[in-house]
mmCIF file of C-alpha atoms in Angstrom:
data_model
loop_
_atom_site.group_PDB
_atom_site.id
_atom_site.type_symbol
_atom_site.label_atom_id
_atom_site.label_comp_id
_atom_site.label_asym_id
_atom_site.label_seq_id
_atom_site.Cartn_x
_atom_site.Cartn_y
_atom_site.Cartn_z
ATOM 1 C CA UNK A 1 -42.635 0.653 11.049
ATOM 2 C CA UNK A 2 -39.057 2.273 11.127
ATOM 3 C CA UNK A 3 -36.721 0.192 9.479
ATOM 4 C CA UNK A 4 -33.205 1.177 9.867
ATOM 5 C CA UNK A 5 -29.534 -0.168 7.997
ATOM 6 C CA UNK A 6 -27.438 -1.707 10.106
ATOM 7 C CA UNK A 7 -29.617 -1.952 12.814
ATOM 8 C CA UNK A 8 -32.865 -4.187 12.233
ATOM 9 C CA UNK A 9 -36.060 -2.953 14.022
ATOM 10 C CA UNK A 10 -36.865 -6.239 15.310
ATOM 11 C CA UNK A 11 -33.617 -6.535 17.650
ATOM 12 C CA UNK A 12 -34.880 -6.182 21.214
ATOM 13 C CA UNK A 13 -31.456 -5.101 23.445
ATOM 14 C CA UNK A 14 -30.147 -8.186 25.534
ATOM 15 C CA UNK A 15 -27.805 -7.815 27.974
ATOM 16 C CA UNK A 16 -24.156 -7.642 27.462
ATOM 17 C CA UNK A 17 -21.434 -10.265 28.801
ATOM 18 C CA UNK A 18 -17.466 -10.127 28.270
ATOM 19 C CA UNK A 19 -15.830 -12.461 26.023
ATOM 20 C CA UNK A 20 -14.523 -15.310 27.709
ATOM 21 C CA UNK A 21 -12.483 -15.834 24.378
ATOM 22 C CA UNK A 22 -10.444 -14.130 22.020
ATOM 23 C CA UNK A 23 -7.937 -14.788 18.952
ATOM 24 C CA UNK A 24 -5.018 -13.153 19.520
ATOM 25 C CA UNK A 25 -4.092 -13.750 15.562
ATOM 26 C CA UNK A 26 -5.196 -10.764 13.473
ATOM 27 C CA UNK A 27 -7.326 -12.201 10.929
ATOM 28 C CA UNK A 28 -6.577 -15.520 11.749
ATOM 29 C CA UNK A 29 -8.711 -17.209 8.872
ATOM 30 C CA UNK A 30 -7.452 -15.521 5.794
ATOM 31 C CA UNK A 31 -10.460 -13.730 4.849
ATOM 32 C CA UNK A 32 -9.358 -9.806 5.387
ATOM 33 C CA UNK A 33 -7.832 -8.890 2.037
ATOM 34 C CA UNK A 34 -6.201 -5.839 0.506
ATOM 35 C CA UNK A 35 -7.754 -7.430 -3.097
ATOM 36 C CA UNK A 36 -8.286 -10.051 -4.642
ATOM 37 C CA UNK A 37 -5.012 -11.589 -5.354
ATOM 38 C CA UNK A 38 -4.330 -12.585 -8.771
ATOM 39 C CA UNK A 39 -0.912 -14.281 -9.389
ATOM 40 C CA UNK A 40 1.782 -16.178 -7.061
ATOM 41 C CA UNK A 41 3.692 -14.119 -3.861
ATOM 42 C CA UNK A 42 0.994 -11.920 -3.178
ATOM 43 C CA UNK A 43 1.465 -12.917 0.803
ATOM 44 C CA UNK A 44 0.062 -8.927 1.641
ATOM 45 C CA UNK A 45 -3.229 -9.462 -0.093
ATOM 46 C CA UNK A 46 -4.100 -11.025 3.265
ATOM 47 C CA UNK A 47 -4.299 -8.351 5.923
ATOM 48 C CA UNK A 48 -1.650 -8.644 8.370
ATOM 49 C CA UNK A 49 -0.064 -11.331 6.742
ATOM 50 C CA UNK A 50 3.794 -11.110 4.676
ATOM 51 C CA UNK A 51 6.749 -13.454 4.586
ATOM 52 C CA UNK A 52 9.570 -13.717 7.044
ATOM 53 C CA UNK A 53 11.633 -10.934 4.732
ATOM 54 C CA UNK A 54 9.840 -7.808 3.967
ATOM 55 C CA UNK A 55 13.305 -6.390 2.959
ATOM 56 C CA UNK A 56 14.829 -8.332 0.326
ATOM 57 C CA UNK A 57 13.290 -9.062 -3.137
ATOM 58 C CA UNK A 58 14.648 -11.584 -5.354
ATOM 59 C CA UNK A 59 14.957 -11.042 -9.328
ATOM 60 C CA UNK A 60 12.645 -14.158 -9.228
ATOM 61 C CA UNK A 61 9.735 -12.233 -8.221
ATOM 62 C CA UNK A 62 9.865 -8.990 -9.552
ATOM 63 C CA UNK A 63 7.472 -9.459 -11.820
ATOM 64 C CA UNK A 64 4.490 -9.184 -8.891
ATOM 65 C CA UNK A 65 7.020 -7.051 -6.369
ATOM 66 C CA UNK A 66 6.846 -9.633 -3.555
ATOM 67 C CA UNK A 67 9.913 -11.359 -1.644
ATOM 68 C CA UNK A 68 10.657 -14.947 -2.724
ATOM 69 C CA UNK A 69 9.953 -17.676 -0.035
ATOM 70 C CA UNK A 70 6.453 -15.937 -0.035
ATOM 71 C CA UNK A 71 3.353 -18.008 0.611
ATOM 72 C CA UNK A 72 0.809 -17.984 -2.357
ATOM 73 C CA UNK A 73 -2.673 -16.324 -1.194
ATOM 74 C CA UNK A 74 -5.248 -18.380 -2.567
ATOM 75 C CA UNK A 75 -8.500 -17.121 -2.854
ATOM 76 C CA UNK A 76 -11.965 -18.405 -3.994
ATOM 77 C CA UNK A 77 -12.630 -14.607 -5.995
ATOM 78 C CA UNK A 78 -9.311 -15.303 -7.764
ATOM 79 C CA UNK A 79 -10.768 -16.375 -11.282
ATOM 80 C CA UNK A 80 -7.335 -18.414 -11.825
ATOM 81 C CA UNK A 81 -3.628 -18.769 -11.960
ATOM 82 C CA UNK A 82 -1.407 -19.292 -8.970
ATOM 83 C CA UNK A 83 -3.690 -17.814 -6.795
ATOM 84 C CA UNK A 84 -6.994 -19.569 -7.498
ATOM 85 C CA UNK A 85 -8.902 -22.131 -5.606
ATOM 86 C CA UNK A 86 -9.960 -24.945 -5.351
ATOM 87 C CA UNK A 87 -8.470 -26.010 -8.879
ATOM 88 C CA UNK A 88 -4.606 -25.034 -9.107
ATOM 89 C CA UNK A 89 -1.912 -26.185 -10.431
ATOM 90 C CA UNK A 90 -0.652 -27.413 -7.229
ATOM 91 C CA UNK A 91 -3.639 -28.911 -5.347
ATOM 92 C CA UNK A 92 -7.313 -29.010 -5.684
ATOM 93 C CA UNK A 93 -8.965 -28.234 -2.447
ATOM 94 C CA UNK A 94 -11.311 -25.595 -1.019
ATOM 95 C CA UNK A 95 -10.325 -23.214 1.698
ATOM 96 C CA UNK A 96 -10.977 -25.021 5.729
ATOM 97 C CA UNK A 97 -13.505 -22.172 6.352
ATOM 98 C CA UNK A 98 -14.546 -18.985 4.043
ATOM 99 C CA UNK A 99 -12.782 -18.334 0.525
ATOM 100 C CA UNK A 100 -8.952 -17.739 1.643
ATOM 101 C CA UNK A 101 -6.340 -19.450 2.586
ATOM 102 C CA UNK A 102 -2.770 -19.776 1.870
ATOM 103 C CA UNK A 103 -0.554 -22.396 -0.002
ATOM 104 C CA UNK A 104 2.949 -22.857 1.558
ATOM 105 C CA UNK A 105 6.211 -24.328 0.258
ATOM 106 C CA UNK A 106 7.364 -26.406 3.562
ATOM 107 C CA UNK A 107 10.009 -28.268 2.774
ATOM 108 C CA UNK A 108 12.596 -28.877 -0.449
ATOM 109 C CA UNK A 109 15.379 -31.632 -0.012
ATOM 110 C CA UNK A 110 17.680 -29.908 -2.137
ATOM 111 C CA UNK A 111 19.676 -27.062 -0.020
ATOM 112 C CA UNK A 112 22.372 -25.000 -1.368
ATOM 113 C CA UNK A 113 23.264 -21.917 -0.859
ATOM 114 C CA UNK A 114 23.190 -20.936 -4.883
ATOM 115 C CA UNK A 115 19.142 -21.250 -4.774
ATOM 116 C CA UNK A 116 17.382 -19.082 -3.073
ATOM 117 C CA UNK A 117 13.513 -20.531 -3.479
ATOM 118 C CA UNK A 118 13.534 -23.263 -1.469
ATOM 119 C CA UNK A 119 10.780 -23.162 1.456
ATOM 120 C CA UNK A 120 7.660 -20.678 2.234
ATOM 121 C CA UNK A 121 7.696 -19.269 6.261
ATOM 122 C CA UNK A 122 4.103 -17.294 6.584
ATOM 123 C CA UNK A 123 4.397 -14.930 9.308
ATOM 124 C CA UNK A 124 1.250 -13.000 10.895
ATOM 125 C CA UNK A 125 0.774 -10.075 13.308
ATOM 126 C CA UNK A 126 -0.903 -10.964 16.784
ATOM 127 C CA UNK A 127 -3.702 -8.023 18.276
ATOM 128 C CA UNK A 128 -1.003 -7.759 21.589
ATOM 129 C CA UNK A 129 1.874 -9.299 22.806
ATOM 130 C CA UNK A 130 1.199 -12.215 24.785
ATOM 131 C CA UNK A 131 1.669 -11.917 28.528
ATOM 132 C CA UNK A 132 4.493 -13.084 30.125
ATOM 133 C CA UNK A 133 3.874 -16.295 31.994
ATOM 134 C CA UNK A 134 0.728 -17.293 30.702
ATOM 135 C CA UNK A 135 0.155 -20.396 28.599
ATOM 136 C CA UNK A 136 -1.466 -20.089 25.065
ATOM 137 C CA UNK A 137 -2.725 -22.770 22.795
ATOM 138 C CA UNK A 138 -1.607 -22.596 19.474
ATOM 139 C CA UNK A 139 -3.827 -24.419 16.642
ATOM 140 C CA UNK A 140 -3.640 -24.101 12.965
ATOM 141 C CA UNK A 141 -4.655 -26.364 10.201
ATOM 142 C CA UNK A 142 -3.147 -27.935 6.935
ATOM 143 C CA UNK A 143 -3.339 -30.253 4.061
ATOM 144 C CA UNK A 144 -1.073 -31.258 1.741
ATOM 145 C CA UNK A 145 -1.284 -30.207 -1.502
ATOM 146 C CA UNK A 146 -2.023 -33.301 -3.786
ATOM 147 C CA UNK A 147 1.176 -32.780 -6.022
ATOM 148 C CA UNK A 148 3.480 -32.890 -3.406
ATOM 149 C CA UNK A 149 6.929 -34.472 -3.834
ATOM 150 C CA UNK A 150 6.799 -35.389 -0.146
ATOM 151 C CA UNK A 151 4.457 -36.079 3.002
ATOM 152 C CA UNK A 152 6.474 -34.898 5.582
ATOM 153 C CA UNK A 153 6.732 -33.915 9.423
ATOM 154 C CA UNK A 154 8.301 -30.991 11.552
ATOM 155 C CA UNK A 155 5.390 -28.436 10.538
ATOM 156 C CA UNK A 156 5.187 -25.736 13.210
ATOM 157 C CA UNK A 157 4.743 -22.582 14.456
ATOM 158 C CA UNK A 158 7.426 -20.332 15.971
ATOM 159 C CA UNK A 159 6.307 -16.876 17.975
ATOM 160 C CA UNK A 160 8.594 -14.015 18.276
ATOM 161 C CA UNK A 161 8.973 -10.379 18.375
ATOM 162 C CA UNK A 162 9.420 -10.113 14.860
ATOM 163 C CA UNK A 163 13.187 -10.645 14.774
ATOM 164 C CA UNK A 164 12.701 -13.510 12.329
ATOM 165 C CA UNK A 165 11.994 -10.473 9.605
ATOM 166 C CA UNK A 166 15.650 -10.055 9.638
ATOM 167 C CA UNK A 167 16.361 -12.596 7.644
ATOM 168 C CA UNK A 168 18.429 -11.754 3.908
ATOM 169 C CA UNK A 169 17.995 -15.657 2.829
ATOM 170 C CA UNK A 170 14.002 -16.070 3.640
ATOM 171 C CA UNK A 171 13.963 -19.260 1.638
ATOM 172 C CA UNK A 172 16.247 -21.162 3.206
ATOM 173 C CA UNK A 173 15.962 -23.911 6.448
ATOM 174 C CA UNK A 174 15.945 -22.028 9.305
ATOM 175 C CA UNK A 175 17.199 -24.154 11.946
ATOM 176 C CA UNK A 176 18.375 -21.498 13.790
ATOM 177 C CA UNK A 177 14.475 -21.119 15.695
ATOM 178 C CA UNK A 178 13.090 -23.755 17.474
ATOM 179 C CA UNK A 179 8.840 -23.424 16.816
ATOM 180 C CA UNK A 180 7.115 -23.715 20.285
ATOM 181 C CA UNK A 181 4.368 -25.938 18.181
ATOM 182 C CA UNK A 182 6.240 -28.757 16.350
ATOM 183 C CA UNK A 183 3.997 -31.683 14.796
ATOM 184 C CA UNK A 184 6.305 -34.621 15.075
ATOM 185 C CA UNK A 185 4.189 -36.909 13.139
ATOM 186 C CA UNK A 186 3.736 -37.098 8.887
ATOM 187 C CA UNK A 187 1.346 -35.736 7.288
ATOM 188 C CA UNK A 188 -0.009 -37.002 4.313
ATOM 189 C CA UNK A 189 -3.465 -36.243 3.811
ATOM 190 C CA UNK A 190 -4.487 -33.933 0.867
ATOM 191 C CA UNK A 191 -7.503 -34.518 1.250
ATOM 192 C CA UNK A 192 -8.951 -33.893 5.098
ATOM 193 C CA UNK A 193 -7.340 -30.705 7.040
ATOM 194 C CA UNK A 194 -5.607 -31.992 9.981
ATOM 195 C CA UNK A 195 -5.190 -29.861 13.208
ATOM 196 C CA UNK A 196 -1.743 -29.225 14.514
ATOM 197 C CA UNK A 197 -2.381 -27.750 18.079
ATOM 198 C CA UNK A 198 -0.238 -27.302 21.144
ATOM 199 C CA UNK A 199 0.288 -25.524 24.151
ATOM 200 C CA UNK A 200 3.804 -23.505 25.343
ATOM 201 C CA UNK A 201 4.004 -20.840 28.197
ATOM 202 C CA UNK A 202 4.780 -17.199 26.915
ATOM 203 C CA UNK A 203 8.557 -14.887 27.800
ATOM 204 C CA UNK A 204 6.162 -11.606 27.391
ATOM 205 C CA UNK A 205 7.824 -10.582 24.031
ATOM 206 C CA UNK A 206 5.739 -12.433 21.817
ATOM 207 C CA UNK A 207 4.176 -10.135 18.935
ATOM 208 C CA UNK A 208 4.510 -12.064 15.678
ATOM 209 C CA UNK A 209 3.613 -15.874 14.671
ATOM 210 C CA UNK A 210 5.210 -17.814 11.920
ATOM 211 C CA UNK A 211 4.410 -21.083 10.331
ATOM 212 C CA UNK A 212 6.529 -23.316 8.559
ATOM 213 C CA UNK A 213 9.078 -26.322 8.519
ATOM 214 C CA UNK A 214 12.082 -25.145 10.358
ATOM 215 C CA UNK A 215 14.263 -28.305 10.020
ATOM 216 C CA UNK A 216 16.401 -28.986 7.630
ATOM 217 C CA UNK A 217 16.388 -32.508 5.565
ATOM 218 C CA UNK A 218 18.515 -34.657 7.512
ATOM 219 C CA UNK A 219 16.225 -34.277 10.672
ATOM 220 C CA UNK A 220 12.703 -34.043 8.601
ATOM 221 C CA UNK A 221 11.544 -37.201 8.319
ATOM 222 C CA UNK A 222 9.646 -38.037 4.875
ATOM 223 C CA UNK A 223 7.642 -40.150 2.752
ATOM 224 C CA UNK A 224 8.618 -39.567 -1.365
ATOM 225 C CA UNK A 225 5.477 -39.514 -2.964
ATOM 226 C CA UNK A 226 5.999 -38.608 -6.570
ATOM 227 C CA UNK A 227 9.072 -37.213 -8.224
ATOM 228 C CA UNK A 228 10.622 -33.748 -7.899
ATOM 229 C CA UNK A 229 11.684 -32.338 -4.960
ATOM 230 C CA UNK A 230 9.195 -30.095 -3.129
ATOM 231 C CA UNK A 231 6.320 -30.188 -0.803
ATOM 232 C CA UNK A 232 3.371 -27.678 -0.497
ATOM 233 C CA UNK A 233 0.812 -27.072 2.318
ATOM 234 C CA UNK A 234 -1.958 -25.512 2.471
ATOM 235 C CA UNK A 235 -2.436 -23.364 6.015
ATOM 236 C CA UNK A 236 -6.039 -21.848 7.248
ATOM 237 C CA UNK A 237 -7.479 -21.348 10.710
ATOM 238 C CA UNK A 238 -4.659 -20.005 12.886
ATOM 239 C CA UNK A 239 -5.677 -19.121 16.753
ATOM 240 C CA UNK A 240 -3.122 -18.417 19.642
ATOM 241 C CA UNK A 241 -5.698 -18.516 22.895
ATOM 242 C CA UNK A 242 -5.259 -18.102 26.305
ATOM 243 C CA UNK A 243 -5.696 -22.226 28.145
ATOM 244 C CA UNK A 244 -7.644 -21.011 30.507
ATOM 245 C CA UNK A 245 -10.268 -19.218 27.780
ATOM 246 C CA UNK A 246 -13.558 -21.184 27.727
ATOM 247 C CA UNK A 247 -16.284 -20.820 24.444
ATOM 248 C CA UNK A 248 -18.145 -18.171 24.272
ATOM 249 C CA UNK A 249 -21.607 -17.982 21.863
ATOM 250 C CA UNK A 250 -22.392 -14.481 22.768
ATOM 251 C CA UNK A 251 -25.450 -12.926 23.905
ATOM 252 C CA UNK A 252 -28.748 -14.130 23.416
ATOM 253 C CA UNK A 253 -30.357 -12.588 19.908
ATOM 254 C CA UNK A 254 -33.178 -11.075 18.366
ATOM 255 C CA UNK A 255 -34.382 -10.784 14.957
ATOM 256 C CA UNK A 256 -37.260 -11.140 12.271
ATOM 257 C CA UNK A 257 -37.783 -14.467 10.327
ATOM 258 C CA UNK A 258 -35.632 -14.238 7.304
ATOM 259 C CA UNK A 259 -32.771 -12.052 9.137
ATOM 260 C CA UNK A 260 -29.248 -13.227 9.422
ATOM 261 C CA UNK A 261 -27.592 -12.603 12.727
ATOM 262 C CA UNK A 262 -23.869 -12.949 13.811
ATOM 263 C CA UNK A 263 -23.147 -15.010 17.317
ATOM 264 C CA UNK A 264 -20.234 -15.716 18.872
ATOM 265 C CA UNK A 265 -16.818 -13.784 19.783
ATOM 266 C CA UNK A 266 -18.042 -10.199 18.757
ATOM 267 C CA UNK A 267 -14.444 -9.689 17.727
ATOM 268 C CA UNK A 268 -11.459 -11.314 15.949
ATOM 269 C CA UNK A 269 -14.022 -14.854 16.184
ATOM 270 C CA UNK A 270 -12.531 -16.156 12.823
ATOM 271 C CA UNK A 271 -10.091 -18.959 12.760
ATOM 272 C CA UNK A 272 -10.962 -20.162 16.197
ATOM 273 C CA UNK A 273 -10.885 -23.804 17.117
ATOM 274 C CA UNK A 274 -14.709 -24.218 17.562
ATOM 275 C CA UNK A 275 -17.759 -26.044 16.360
ATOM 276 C CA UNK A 276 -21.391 -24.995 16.068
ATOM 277 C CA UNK A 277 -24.774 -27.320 16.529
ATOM 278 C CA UNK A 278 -27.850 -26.990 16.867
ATOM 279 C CA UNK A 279 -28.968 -27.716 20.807
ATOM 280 C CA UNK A 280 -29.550 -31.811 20.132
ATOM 281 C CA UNK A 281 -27.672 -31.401 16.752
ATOM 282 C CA UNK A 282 -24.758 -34.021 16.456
ATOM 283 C CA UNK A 283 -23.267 -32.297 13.113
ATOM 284 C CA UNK A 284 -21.568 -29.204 13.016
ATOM 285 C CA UNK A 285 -23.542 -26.453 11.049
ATOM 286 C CA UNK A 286 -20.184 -24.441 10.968
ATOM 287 C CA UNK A 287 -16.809 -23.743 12.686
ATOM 288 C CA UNK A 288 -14.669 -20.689 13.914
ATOM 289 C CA UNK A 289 -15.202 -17.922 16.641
ATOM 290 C CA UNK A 290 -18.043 -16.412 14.758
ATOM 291 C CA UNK A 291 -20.769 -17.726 12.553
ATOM 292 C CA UNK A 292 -24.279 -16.085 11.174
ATOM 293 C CA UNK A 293 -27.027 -17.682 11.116
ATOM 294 C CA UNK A 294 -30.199 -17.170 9.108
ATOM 295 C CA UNK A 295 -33.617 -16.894 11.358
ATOM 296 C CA UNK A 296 -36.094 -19.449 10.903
ATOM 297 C CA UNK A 297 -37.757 -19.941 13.859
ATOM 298 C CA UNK A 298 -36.222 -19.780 17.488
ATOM 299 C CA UNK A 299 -33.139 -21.763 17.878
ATOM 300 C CA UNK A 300 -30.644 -22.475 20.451
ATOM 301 C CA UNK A 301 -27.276 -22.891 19.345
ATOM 302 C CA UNK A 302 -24.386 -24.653 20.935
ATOM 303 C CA UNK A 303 -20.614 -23.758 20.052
ATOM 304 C CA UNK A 304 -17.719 -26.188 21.666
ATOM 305 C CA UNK A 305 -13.990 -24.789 21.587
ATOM 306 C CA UNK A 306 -11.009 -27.355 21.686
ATOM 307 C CA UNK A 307 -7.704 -25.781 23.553
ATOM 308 C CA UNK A 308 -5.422 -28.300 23.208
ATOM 309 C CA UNK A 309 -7.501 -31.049 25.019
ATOM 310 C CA UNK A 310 -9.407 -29.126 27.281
ATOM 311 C CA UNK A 311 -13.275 -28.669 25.386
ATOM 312 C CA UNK A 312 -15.729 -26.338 26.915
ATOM 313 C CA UNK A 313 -19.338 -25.316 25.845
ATOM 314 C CA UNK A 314 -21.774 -22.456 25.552
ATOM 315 C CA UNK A 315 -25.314 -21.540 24.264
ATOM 316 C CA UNK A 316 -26.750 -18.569 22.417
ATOM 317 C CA UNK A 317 -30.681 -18.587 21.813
ATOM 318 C CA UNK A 318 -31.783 -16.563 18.858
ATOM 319 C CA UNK A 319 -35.330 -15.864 19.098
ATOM 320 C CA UNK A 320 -37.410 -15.240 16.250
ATOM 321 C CA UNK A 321 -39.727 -12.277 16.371
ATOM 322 C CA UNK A 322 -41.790 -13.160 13.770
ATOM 323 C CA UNK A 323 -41.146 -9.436 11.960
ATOM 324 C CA UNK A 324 -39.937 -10.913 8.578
ATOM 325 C CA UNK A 325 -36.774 -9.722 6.892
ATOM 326 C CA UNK A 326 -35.720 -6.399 6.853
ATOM 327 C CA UNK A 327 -33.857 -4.491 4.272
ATOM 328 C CA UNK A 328 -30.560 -6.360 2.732
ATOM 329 C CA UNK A 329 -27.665 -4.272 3.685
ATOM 330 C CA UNK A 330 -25.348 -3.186 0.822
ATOM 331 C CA UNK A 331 -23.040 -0.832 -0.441
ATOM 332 C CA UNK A 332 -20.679 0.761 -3.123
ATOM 333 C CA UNK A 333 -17.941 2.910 -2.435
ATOM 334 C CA UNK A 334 -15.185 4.465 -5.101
ATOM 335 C CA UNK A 335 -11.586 4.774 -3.736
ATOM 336 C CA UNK A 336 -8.219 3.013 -4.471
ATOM 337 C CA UNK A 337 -5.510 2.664 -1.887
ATOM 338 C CA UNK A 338 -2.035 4.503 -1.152
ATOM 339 C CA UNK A 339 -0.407 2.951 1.397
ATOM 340 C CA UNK A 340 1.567 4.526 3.789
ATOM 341 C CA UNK A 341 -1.368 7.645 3.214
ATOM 342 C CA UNK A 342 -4.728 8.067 3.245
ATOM 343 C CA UNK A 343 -8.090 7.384 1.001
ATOM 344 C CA UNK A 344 -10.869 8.789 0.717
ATOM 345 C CA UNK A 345 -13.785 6.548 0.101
ATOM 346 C CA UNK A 346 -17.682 7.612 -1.028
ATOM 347 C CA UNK A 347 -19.811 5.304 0.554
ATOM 348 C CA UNK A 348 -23.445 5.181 -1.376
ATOM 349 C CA UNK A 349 -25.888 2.525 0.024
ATOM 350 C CA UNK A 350 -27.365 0.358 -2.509
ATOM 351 C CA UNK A 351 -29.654 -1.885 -0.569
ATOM 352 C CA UNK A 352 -32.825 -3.158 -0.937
ATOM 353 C CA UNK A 353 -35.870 -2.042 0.746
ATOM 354 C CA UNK A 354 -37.050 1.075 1.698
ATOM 355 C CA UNK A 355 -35.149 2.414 4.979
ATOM 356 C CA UNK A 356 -36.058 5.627 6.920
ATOM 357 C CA UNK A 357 -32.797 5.958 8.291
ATOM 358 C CA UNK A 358 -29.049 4.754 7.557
ATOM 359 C CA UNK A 359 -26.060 4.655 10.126
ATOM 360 C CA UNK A 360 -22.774 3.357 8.956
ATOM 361 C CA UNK A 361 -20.086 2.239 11.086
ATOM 362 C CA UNK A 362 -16.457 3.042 8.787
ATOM 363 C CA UNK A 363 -14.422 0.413 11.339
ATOM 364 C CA UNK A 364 -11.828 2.582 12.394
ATOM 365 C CA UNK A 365 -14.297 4.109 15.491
ATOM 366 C CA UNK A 366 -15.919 6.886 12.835
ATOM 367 C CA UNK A 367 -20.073 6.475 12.139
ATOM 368 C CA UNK A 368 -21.902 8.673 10.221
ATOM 369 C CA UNK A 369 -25.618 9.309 8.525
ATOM 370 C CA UNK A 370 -27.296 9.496 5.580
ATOM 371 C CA UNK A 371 -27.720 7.602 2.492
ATOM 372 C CA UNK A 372 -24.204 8.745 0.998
ATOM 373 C CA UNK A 373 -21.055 9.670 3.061
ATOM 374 C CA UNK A 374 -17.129 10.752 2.348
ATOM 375 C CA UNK A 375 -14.708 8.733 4.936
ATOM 376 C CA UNK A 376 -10.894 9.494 4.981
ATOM 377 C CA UNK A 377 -8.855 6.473 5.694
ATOM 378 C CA UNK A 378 -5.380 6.096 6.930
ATOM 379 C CA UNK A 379 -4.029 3.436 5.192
ATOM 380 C CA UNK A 380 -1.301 1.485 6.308
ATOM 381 C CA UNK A 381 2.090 0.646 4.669
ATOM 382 C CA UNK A 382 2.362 -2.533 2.404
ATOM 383 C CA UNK A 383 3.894 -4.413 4.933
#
C-alpha cells in the first residue's frame, strides 16, 4: 500500500463547500510565533501582533529592543521569566485555547505625563479591510491577572486603519478613540475567561484592531483589590466576523483508525467563537474555528458559533476507514531569520514510518518533492 506524507492513503476525496465563516484577525489565537519568546515586551513574537507604537522605544526597554506600553507574549514553550505560563509573576493561568496568549497592562490610576509605562494597547493586523456597511461581531476574551491592583471596566476594542500607530506616548490613556466594543461592566475574575463580544457596523477603512482600556481614571470605574496601582489582563481568542456568517465544520472526512484529522474553517479557524461536541455530546471537546480530532471509530461532530447572540450549528462526519495510522508527519529544517530579506530553509523529513513518496506544502503557495528540499523565504520586517 502507498503511503504518502502529508496526504494519508486512506482519505477518500469528499466534496468541497465554501466557508460560511472566516476570522478576519490574522492569527487571532496567539499561536503563530516568530520564537519562543523569552523575556517581557516581546509583543512581535506573535505573528502579526506589535504595540500601538512601532516607532518610539523607551530607555526602559532597551534591554529586549521593544517599545514600552508593549503587551507581554506569554507562552507555554517559554521555560520562565516574564514571558512564561501558567506560573508568572503576575498571574497563574493557562492560555484560553493552545499555548499563547498575551498579558496586558489595562489600566494604572496614576497619570502623569513624567511616566511613560503606564497601560499596554495590543494591536493586530486583520486578513482585509472590512467592508463598508457591513456589521461585524467583535469577540475576544480576558481574565484578570490574580495580582491585580484593580478589577476594573471599560476593556475594549477599537478598529482603525492603523492611525493609532502614530502615537509618540503609547503608554498613556488614550481617550482620544472611542473602541466600537466597550465592556461596561467589571471584571474581576482571574480565574474563568470571560467573553467581551459586540457588534458595530464598518466605515470601509478598517485594517487594524486594538485592545485595551481607553479611558482614563476618572471615567473607569474600579474595585481596589490589593495595593499598588496597576491592573493586568490577560487577552486570547480575538475574532472580528461578519453577523450574518453561520458555523461551518467543514467537509465530511476520511481517515484510518489512529489518524488525526483537522475540521472546521480550512483557514484562519483559530480564535473563533465556537464550540465542538460530539453529535449527543453536552460538553465541549474543544473550541475555536478549527480543531483535530484523533480517529477512533466514525464520529459525527457538531461545532456551534456565538455572534453576538445569534448561535448557529453545523456537522462534519469523520468516517473511519479502518486502515490504521499512517506515518507521523515530522520535520527539521536549519535556517534563522532576517527580516526585511529572505531565508533559506533545508527542510529534511524526520518522520516515522516508511513512506514511498513525500510532498511538502512551504505555505507561501510553493510545494515540492522528495525527502529533503531548499525553500527561499521572504521574510517580513519586524513589525
Amino acid at each position: 500500500m502507498i503511503r504518502t506524507f502529508l496526504i494519508v492513503a486512506c482519505l477518500i476525496c469528499a466534496s468541497l463547500t465554501g466557508e460560511a465563516q472566516i476570522n478576519l484577525v490574522m492569527n487571532g489565537d496567539f499561536e503563530q510565533k516568530k520564537t519562543c519568546p523569552y523575556a517581557f515586551d516581546q509583543v512581535k513574537d506573535a505573528l502579526y501582533w506589535s504595540c500601538i507604537d512601532t516607532a518610539f522605544i523607551s530607555t526602559l526597554d532597551t534591554l529586549f529592543g521593544s517599545p514600552n506600553c508593549s503587551p507581554e507574549y506569554c507562552n507555554l514553550c517559554c521555560p520562565g521569566g516574564g514571558a512564561t505560563a501558567p506560573a508568572n509573576m503576575w498571574f497563574y493561568q493557562y492560555p484560553r485555547s493552545g499555548t499563547g496568549m498575551f498579558d496586558v497592562a489595562m489600566y494604572n490610576n496614576i497619570e502623569t505625563t513624567t511616566i511613560e509605562y503606564q497601560r499596554d494597547y495590543l494591536m493586530g493586523r486583520l486578513s482585509s479591510p472590512l467592508a463598508a456597511g457591513q456589521s461585524y461581531c467583535v469577540t475576544f476574551y480576558v481574565v484578570m491577572a490574580n495580582t491585580a491592583t484593580f478589577a476594573i471596566n471599560h476593556i475594549g476594542a477599537y478598529l482603525d486603519d492603523g492611525s493609532i500607530d502614530t502615537n509618540s506616548h503609547c503608554g498613556w490613556p488614550h481617550t482620544e478613540y472611542t473602541p466600537q466594543i466597550l465592556e461596561t461592566a467589571i471584571i474581576g475574575d482571574s480565574l474563568n475567561w470571560t467573553k467581551i463580544q459586540g457588534s458595530f457596523t464598518a466605515n470601509g477603512t478598517e485594517k487594524y484592531i486594538t485592545i485595551g482600556c481607553f479611558t482614563d481614571t476618572s471615567h473607569t470605574d474600579k474595585i481596589r483589590l490589593h495595593t499598588g496601582t496597576g491592573s493586568y489582563y490577560e487577552v486570547d481568542d480575538v475574532s472580528v466576523i461578519p453577523s450574518d456568517a453561520t458555523a461551518y465544520a467543514g467537509p465530511d472526512k476520511y481517515a484510518g483508525t489512529g489518524d488525526t484529522v483537522a475540521i472546521g474553517a480550512e483557514t484562519n479557524g483559530g480564535g473563533m467563537p465556537c464550540y465542538w461536541y460530539t453529535l449527543g455530546g453536552t460538553a465541549p471537546v474543544d473550541s475555536g474555528g478549527t480543531i483535530r480530532v484523533r480517529v477512533a471509530g466514525t464520529t459525527t461532530y457538531v461545532v456551534s458559533m456565538d455572534l453576538c447572540g445569534t448561535v448557529t450549528y453545523d456537522t462534519v462526519t469523520v468516517t473511519d476507514t479502518g486502515c490504521g495510522a499512517g506515518p507521523v508527519a515530522a520535520y527539521t529544517y536549519g535556517g534563522s531569520p532576517v527580516y526585511g530579506g529572505t531565508d533559506t530553509l533545508n527542510f529534511v523529513y524526520a518522520g516515522t514510518g516508511t513512506v514511498d513518496s513525500v510532498r511538502w506544502d512551504f505555505g507561501d503557495g510553493s510545494t515540492a518533492t522528495g525527502l529533503s528540499n531548499m525553500h527561499v523565504y521572504t521574510v517580513p520586517p519586524d513589525s
